[in-house]
N, CA, C and O atoms as a Maestro MAE file, in Angstrom:
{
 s_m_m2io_version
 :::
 2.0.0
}

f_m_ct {
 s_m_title
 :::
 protein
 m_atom[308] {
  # First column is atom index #
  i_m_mmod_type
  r_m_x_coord
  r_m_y_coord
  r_m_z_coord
  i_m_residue_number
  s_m_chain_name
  s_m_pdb_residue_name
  s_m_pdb_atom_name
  i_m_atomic_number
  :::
  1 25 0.837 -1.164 0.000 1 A "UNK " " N  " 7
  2 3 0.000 0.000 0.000 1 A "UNK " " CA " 6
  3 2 0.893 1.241 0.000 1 A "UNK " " C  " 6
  4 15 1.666 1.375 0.948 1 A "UNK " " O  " 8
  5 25 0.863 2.131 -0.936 2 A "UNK " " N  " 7
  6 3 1.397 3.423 -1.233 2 A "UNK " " CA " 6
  7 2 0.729 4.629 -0.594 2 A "UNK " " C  " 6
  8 15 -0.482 4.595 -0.372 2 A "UNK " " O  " 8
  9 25 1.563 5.843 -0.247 3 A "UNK " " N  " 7
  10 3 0.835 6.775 0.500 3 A "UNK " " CA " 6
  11 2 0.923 7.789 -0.815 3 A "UNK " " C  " 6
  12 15 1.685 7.559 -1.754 3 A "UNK " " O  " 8
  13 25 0.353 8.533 -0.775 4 A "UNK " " N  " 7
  14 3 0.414 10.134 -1.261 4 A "UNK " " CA " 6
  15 2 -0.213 11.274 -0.531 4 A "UNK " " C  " 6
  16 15 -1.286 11.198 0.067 4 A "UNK " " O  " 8
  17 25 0.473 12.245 -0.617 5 A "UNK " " N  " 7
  18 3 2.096 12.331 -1.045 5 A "UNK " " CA " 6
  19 2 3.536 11.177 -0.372 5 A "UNK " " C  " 6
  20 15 3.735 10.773 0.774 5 A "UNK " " O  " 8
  21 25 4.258 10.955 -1.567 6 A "UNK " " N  " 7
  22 3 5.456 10.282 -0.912 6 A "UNK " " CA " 6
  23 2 5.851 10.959 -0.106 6 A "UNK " " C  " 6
  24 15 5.811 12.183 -0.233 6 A "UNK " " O  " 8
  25 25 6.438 10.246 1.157 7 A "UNK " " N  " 7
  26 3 6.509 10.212 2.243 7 A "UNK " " CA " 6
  27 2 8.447 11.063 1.703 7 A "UNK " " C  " 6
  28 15 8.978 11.881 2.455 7 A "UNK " " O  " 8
  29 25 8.687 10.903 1.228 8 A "UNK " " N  " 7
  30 3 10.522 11.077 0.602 8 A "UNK " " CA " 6
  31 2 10.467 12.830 -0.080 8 A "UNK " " C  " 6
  32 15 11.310 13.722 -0.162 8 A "UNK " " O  " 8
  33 25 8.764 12.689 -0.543 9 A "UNK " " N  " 7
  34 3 8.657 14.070 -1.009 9 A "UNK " " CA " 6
  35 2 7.306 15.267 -0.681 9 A "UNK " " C  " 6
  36 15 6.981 16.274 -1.312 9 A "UNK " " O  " 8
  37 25 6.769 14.688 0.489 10 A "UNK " " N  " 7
  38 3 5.926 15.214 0.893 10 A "UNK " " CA " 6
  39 2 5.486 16.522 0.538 10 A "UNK " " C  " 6
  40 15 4.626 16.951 -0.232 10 A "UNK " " O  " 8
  41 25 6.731 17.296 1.705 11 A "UNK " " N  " 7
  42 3 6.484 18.686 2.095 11 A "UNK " " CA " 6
  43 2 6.842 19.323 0.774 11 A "UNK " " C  " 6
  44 15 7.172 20.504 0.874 11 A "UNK " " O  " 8
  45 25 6.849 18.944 -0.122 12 A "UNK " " N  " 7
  46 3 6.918 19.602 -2.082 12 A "UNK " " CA " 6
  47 2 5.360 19.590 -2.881 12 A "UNK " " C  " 6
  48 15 4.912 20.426 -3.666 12 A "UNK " " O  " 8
  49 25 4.746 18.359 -2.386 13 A "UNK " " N  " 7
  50 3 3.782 17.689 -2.934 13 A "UNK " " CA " 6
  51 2 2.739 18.787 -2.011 13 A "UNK " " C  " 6
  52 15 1.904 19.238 -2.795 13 A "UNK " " O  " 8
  53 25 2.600 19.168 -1.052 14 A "UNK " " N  " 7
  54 3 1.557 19.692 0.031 14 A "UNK " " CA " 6
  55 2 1.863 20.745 -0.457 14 A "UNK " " C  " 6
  56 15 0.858 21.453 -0.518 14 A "UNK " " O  " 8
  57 25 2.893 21.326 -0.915 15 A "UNK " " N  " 7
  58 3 3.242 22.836 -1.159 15 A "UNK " " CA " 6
  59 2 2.374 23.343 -2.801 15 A "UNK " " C  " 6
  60 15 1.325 23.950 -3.015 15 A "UNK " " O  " 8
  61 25 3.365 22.772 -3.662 16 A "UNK " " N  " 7
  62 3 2.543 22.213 -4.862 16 A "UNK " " CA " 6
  63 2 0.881 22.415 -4.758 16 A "UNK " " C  " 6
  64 15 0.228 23.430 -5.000 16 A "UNK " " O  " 8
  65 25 0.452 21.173 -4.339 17 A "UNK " " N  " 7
  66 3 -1.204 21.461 -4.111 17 A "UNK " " CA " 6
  67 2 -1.731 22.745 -3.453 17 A "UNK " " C  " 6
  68 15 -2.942 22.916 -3.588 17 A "UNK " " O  " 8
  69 25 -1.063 23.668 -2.777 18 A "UNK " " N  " 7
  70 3 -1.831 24.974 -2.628 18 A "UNK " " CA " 6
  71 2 -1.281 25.896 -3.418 18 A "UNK " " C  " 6
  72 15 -2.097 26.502 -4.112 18 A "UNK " " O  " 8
  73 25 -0.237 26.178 -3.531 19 A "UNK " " N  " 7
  74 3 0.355 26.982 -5.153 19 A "UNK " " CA " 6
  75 2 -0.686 26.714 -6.116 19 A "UNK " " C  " 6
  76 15 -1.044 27.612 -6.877 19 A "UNK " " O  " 8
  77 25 -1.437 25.055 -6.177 20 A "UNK " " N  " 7
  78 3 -1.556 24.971 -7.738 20 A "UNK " " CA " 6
  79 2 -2.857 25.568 -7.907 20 A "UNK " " C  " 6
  80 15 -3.157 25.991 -9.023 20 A "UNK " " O  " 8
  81 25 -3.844 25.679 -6.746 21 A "UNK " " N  " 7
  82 3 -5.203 26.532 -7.197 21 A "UNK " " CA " 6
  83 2 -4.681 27.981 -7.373 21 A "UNK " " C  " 6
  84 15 -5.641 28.709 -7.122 21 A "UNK " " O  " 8
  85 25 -3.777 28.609 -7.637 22 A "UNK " " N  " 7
  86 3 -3.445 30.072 -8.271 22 A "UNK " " CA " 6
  87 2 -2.606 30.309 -9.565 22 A "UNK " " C  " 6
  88 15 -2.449 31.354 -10.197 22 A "UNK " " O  " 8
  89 25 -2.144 29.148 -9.773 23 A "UNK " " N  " 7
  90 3 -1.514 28.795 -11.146 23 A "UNK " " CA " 6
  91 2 -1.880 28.430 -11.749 23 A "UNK " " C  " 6
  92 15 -2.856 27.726 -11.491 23 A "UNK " " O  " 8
  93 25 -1.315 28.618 -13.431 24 A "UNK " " N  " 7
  94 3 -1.933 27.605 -14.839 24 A "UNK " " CA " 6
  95 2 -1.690 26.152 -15.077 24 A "UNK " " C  " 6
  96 15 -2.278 25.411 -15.865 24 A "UNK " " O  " 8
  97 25 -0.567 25.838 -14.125 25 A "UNK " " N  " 7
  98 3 -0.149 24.690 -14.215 25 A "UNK " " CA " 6
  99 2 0.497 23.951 -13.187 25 A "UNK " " C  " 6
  100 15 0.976 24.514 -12.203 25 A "UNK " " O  " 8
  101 25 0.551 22.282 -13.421 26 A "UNK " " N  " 7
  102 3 1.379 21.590 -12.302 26 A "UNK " " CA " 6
  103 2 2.906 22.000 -12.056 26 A "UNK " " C  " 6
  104 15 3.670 22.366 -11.162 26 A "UNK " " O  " 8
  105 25 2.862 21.708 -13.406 27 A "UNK " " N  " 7
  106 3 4.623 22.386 -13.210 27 A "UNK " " CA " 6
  107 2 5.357 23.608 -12.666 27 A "UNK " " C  " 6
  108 15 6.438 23.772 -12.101 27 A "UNK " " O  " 8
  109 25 4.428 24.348 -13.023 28 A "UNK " " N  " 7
  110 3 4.699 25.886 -12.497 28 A "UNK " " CA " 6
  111 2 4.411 25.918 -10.986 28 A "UNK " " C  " 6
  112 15 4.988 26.780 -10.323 28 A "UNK " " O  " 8
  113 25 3.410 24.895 -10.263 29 A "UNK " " N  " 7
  114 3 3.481 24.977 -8.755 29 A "UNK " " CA " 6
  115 2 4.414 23.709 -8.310 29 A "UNK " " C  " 6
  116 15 4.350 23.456 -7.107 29 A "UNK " " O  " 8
  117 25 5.272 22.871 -9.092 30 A "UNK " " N  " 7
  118 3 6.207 21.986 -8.408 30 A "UNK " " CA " 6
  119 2 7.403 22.915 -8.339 30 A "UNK " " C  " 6
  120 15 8.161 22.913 -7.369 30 A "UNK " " O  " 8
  121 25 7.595 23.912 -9.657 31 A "UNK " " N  " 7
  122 3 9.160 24.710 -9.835 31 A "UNK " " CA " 6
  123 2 8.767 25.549 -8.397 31 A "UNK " " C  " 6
  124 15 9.637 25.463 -7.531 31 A "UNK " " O  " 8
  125 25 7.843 26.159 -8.130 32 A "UNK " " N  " 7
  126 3 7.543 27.056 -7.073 32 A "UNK " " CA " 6
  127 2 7.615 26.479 -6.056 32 A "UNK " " C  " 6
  128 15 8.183 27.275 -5.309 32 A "UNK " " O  " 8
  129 25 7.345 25.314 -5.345 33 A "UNK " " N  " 7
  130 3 7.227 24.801 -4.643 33 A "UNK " " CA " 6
  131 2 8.619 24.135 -4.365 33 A "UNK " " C  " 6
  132 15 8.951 24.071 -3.181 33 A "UNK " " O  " 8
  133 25 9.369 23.695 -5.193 34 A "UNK " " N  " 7
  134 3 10.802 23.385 -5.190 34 A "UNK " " CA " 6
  135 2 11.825 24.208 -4.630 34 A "UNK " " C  " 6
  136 15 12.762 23.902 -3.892 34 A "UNK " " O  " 8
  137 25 11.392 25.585 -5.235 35 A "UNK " " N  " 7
  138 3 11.939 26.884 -4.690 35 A "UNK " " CA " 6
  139 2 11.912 27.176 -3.012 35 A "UNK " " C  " 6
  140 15 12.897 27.552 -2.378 35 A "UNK " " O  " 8
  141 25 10.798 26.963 -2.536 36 A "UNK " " N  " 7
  142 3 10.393 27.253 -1.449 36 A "UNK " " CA " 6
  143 2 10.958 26.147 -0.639 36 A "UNK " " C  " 6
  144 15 11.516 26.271 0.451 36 A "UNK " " O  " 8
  145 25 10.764 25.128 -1.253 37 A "UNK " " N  " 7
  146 3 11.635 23.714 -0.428 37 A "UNK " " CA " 6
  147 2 13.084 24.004 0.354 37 A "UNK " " C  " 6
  148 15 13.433 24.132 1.528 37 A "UNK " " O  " 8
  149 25 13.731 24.034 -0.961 38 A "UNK " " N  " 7
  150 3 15.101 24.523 -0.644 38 A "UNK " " CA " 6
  151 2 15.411 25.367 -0.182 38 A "UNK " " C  " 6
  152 15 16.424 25.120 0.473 38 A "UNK " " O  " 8
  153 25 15.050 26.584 -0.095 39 A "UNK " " N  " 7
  154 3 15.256 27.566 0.208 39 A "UNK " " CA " 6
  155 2 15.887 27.318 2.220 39 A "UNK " " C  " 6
  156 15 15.224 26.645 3.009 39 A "UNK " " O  " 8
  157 25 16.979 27.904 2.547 40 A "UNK " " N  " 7
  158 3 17.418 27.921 3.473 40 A "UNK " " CA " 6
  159 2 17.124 28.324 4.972 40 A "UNK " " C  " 6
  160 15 17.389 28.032 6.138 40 A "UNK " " O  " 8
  161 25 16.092 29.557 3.831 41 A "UNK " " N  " 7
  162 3 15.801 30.292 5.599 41 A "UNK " " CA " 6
  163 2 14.345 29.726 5.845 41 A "UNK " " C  " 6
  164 15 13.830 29.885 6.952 41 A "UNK " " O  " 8
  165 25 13.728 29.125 4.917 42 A "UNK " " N  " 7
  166 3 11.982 28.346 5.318 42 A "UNK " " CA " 6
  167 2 12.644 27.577 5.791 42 A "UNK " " C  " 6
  168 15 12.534 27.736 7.007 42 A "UNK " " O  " 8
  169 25 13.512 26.547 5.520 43 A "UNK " " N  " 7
  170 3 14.111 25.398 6.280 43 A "UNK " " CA " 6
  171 2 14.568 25.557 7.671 43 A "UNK " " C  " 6
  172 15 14.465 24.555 8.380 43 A "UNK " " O  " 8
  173 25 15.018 26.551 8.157 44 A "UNK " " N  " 7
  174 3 15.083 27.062 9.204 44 A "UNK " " CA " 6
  175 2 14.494 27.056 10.510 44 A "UNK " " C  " 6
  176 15 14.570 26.622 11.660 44 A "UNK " " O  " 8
  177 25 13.426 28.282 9.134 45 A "UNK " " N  " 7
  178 3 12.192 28.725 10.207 45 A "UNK " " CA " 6
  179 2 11.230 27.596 10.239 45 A "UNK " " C  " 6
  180 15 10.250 27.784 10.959 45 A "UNK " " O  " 8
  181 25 11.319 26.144 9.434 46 A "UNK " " N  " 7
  182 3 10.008 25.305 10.151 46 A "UNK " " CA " 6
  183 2 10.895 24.350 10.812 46 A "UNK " " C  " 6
  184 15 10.475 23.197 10.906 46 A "UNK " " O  " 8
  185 25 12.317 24.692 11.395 47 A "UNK " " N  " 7
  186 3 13.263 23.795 12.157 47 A "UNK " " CA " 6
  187 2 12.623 24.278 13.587 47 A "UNK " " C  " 6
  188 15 11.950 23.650 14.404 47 A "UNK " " O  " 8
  189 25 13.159 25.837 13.578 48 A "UNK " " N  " 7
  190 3 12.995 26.523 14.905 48 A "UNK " " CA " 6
  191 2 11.176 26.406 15.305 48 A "UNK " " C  " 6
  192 15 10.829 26.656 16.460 48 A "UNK " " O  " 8
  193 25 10.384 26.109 14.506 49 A "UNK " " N  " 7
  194 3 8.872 25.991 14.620 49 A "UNK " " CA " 6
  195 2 8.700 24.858 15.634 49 A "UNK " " C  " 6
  196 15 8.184 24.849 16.752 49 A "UNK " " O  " 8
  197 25 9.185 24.075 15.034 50 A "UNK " " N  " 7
  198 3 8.958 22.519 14.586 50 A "UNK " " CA " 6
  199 2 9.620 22.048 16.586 50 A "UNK " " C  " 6
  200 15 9.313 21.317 17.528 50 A "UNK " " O  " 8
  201 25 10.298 22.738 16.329 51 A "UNK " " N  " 7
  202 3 11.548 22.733 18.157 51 A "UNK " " CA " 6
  203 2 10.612 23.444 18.990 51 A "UNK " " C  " 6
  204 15 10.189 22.769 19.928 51 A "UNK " " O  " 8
  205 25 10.082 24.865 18.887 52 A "UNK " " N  " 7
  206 3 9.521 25.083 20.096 52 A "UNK " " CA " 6
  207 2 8.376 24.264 20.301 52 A "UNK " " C  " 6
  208 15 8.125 24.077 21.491 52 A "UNK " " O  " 8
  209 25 7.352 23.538 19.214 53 A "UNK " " N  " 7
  210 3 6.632 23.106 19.855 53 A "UNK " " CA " 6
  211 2 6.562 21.532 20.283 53 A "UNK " " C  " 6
  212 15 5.704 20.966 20.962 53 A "UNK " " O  " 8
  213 25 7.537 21.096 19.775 54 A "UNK " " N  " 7
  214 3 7.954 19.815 20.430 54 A "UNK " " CA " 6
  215 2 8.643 19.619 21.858 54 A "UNK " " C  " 6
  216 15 8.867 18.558 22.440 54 A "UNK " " O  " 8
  217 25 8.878 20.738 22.208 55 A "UNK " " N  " 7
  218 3 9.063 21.024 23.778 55 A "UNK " " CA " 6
  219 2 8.115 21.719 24.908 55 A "UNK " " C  " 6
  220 15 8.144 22.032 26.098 55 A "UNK " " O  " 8
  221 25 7.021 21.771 23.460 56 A "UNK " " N  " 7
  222 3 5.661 22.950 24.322 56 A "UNK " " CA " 6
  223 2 5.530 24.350 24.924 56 A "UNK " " C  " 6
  224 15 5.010 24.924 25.881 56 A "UNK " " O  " 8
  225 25 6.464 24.642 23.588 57 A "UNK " " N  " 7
  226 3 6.477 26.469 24.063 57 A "UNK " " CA " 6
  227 2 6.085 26.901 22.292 57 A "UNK " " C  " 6
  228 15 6.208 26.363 21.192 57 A "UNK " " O  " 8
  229 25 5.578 28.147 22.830 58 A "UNK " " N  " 7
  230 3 4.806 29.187 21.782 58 A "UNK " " CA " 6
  231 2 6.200 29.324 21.030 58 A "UNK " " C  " 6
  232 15 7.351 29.439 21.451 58 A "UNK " " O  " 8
  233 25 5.573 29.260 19.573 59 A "UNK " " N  " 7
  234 3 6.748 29.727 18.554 59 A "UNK " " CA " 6
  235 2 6.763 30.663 18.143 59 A "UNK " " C  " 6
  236 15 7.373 30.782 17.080 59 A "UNK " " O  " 8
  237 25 6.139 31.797 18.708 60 A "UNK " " N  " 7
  238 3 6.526 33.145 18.461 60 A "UNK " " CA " 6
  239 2 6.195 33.917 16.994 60 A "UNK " " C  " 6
  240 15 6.668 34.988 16.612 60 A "UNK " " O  " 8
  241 25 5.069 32.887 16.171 61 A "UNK " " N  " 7
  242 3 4.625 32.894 14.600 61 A "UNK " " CA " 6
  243 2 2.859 33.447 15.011 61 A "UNK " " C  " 6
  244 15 1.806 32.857 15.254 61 A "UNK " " O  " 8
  245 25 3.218 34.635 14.929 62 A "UNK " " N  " 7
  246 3 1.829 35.671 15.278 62 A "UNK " " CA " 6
  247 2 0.416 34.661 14.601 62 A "UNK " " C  " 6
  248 15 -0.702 34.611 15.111 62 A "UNK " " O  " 8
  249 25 0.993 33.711 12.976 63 A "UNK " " N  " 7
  250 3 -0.263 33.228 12.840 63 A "UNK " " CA " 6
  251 2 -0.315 31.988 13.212 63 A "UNK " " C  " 6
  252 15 -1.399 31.450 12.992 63 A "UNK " " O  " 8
  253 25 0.635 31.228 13.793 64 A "UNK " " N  " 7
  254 3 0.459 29.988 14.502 64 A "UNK " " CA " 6
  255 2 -0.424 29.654 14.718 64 A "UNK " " C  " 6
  256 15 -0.403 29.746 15.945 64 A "UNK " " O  " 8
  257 25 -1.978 29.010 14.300 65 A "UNK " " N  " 7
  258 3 -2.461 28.140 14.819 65 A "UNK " " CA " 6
  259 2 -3.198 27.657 15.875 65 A "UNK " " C  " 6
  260 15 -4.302 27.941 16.338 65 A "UNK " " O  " 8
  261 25 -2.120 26.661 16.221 66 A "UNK " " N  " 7
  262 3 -1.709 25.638 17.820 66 A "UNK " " CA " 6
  263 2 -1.430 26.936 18.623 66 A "UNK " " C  " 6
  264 15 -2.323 27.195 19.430 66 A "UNK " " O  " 8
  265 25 -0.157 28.009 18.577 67 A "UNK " " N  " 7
  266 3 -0.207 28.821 19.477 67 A "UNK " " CA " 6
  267 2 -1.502 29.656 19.760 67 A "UNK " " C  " 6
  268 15 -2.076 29.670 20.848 67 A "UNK " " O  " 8
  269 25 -1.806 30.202 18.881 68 A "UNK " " N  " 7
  270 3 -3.484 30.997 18.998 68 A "UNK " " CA " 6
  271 2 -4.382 30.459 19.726 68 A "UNK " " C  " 6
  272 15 -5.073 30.975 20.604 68 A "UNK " " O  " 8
  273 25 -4.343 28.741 19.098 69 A "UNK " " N  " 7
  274 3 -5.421 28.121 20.464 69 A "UNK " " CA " 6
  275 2 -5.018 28.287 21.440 69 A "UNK " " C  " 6
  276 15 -5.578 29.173 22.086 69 A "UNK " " O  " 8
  277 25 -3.758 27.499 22.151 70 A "UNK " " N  " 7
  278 3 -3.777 27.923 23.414 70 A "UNK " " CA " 6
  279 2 -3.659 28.408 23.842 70 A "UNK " " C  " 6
  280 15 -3.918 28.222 25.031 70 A "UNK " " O  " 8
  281 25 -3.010 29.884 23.304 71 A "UNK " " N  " 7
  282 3 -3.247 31.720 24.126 71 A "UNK " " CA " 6
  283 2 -4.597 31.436 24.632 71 A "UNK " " C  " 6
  284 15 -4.658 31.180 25.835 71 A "UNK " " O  " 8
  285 25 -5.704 31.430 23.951 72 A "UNK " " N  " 7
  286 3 -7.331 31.787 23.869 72 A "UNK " " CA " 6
  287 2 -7.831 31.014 24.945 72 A "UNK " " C  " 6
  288 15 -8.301 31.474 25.986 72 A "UNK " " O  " 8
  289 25 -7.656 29.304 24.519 73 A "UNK " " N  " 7
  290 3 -8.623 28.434 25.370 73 A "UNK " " CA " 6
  291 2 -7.298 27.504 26.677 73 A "UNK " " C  " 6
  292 15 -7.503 26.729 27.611 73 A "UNK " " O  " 8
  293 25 -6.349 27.943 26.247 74 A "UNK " " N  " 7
  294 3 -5.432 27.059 27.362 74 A "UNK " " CA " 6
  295 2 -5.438 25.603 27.213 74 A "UNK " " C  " 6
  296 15 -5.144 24.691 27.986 74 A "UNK " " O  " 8
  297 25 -5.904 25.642 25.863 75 A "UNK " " N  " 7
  298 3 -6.231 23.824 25.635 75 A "UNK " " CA " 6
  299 2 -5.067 23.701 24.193 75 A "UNK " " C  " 6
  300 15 -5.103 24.369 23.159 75 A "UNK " " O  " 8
  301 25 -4.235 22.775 24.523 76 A "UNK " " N  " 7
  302 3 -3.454 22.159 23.392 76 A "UNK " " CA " 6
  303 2 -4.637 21.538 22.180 76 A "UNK " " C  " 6
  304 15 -5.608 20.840 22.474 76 A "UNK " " O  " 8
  305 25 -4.318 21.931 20.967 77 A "UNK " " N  " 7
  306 3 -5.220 21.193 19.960 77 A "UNK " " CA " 6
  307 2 -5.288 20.154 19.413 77 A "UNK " " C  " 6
  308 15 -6.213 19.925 18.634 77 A "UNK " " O  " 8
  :::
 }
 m_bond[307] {
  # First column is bond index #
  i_m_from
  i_m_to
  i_m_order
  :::
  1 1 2 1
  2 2 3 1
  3 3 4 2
  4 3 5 1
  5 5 6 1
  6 6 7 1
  7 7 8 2
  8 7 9 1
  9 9 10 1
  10 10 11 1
  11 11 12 2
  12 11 13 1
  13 13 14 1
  14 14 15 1
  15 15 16 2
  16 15 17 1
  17 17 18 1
  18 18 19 1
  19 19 20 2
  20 19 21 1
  21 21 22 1
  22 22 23 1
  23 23 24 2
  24 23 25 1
  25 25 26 1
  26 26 27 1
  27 27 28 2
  28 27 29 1
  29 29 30 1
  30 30 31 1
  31 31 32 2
  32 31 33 1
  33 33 34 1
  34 34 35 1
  35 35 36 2
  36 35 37 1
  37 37 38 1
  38 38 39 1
  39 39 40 2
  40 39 41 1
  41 41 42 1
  42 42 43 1
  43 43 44 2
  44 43 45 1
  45 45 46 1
  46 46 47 1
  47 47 48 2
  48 47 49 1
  49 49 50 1
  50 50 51 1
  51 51 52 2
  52 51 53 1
  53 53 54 1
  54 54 55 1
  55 55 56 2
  56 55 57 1
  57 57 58 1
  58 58 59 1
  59 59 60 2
  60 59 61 1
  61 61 62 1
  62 62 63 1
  63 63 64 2
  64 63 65 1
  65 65 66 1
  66 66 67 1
  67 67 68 2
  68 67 69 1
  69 69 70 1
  70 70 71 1
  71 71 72 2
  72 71 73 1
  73 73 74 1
  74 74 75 1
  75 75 76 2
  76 75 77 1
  77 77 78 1
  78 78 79 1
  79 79 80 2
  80 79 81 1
  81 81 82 1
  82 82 83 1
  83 83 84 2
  84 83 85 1
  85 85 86 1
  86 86 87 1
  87 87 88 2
  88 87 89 1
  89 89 90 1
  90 90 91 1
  91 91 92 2
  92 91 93 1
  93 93 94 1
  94 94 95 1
  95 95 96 2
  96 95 97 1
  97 97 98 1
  98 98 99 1
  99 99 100 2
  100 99 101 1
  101 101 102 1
  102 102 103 1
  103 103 104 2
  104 103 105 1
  105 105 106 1
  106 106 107 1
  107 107 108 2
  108 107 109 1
  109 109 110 1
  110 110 111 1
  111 111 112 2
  112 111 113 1
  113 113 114 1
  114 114 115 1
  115 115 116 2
  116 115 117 1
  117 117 118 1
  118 118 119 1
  119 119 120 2
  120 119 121 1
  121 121 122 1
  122 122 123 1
  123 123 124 2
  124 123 125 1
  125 125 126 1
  126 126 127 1
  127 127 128 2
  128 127 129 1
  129 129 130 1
  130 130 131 1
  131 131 132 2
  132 131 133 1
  133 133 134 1
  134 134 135 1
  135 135 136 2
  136 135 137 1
  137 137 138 1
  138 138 139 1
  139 139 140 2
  140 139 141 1
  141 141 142 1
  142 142 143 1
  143 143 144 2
  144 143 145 1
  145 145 146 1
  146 146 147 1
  147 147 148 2
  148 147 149 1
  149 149 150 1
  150 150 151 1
  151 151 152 2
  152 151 153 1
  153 153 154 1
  154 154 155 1
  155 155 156 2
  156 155 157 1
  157 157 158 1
  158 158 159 1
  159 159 160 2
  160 159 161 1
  161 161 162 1
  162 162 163 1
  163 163 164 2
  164 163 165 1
  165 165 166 1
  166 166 167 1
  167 167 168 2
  168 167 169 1
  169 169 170 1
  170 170 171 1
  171 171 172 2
  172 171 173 1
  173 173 174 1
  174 174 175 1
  175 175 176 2
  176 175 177 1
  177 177 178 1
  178 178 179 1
  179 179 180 2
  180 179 181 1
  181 181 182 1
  182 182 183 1
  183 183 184 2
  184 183 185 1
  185 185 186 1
  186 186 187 1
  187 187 188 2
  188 187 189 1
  189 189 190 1
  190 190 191 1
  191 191 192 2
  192 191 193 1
  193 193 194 1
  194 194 195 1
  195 195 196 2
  196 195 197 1
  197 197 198 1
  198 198 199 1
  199 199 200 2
  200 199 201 1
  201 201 202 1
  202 202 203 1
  203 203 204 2
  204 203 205 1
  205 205 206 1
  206 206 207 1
  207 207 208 2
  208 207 209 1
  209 209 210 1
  210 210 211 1
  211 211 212 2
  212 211 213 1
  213 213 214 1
  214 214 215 1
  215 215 216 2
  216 215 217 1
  217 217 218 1
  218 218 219 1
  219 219 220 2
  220 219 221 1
  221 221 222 1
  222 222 223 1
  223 223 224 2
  224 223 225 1
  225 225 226 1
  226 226 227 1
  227 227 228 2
  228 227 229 1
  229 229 230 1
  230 230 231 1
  231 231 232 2
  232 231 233 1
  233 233 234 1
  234 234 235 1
  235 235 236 2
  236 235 237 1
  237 237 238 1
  238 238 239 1
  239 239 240 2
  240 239 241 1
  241 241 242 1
  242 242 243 1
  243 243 244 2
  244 243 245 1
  245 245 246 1
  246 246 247 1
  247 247 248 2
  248 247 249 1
  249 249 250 1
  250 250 251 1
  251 251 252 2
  252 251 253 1
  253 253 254 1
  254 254 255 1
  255 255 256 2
  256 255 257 1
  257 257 258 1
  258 258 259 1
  259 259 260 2
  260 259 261 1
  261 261 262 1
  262 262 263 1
  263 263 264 2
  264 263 265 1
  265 265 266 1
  266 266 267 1
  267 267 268 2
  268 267 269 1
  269 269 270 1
  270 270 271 1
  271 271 272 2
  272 271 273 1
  273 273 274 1
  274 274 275 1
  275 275 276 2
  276 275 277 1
  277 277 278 1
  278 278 279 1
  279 279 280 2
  280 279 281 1
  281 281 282 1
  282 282 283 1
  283 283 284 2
  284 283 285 1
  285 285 286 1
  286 286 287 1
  287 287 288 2
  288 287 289 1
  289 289 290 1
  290 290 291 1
  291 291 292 2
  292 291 293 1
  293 293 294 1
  294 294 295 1
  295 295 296 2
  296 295 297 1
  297 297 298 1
  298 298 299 1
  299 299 300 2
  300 299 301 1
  301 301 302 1
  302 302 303 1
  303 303 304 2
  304 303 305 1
  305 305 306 1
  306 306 307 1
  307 307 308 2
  :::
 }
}
């Protein structure tokens, strides 16, 4: 049994699919999405994300989410 997105290329494939409802084409949201992959400082910033909340502290990303909930309701989501 196969997953999709590959598991090897996920976070390209998830990127891709929201690029692609504003584009003419697949290709044009994989090159975009490729871009954004690599790119050094997104890699970064979903390292340092990815760390505060695996230790259970606010990541400091005004649209966070997970942080927003639990500012509001004090309940992890």
């Amino acid at each position: 049994m196969s997953t999709y997105p590959p598991a090897d290329d996920r976070l390209r494939h998830l990127i891709a699919q929201r690029i692609n409802c504003h584009v003419d084409t697949w290709k044009l949201a994989f090159f975009i999405a490729d871009a954004i992959r690599d790119d050094s400082d997104v890699c970064r910033e979903i390292d340092r994300i990815g760390a505060a909340h695996a230790v259970g502290q606010p990541c400091g990303d005004r649209n966070c989410r997970s942080c927003f909930t639990i500012t509001v309701t004090g309940v992890d989501s």
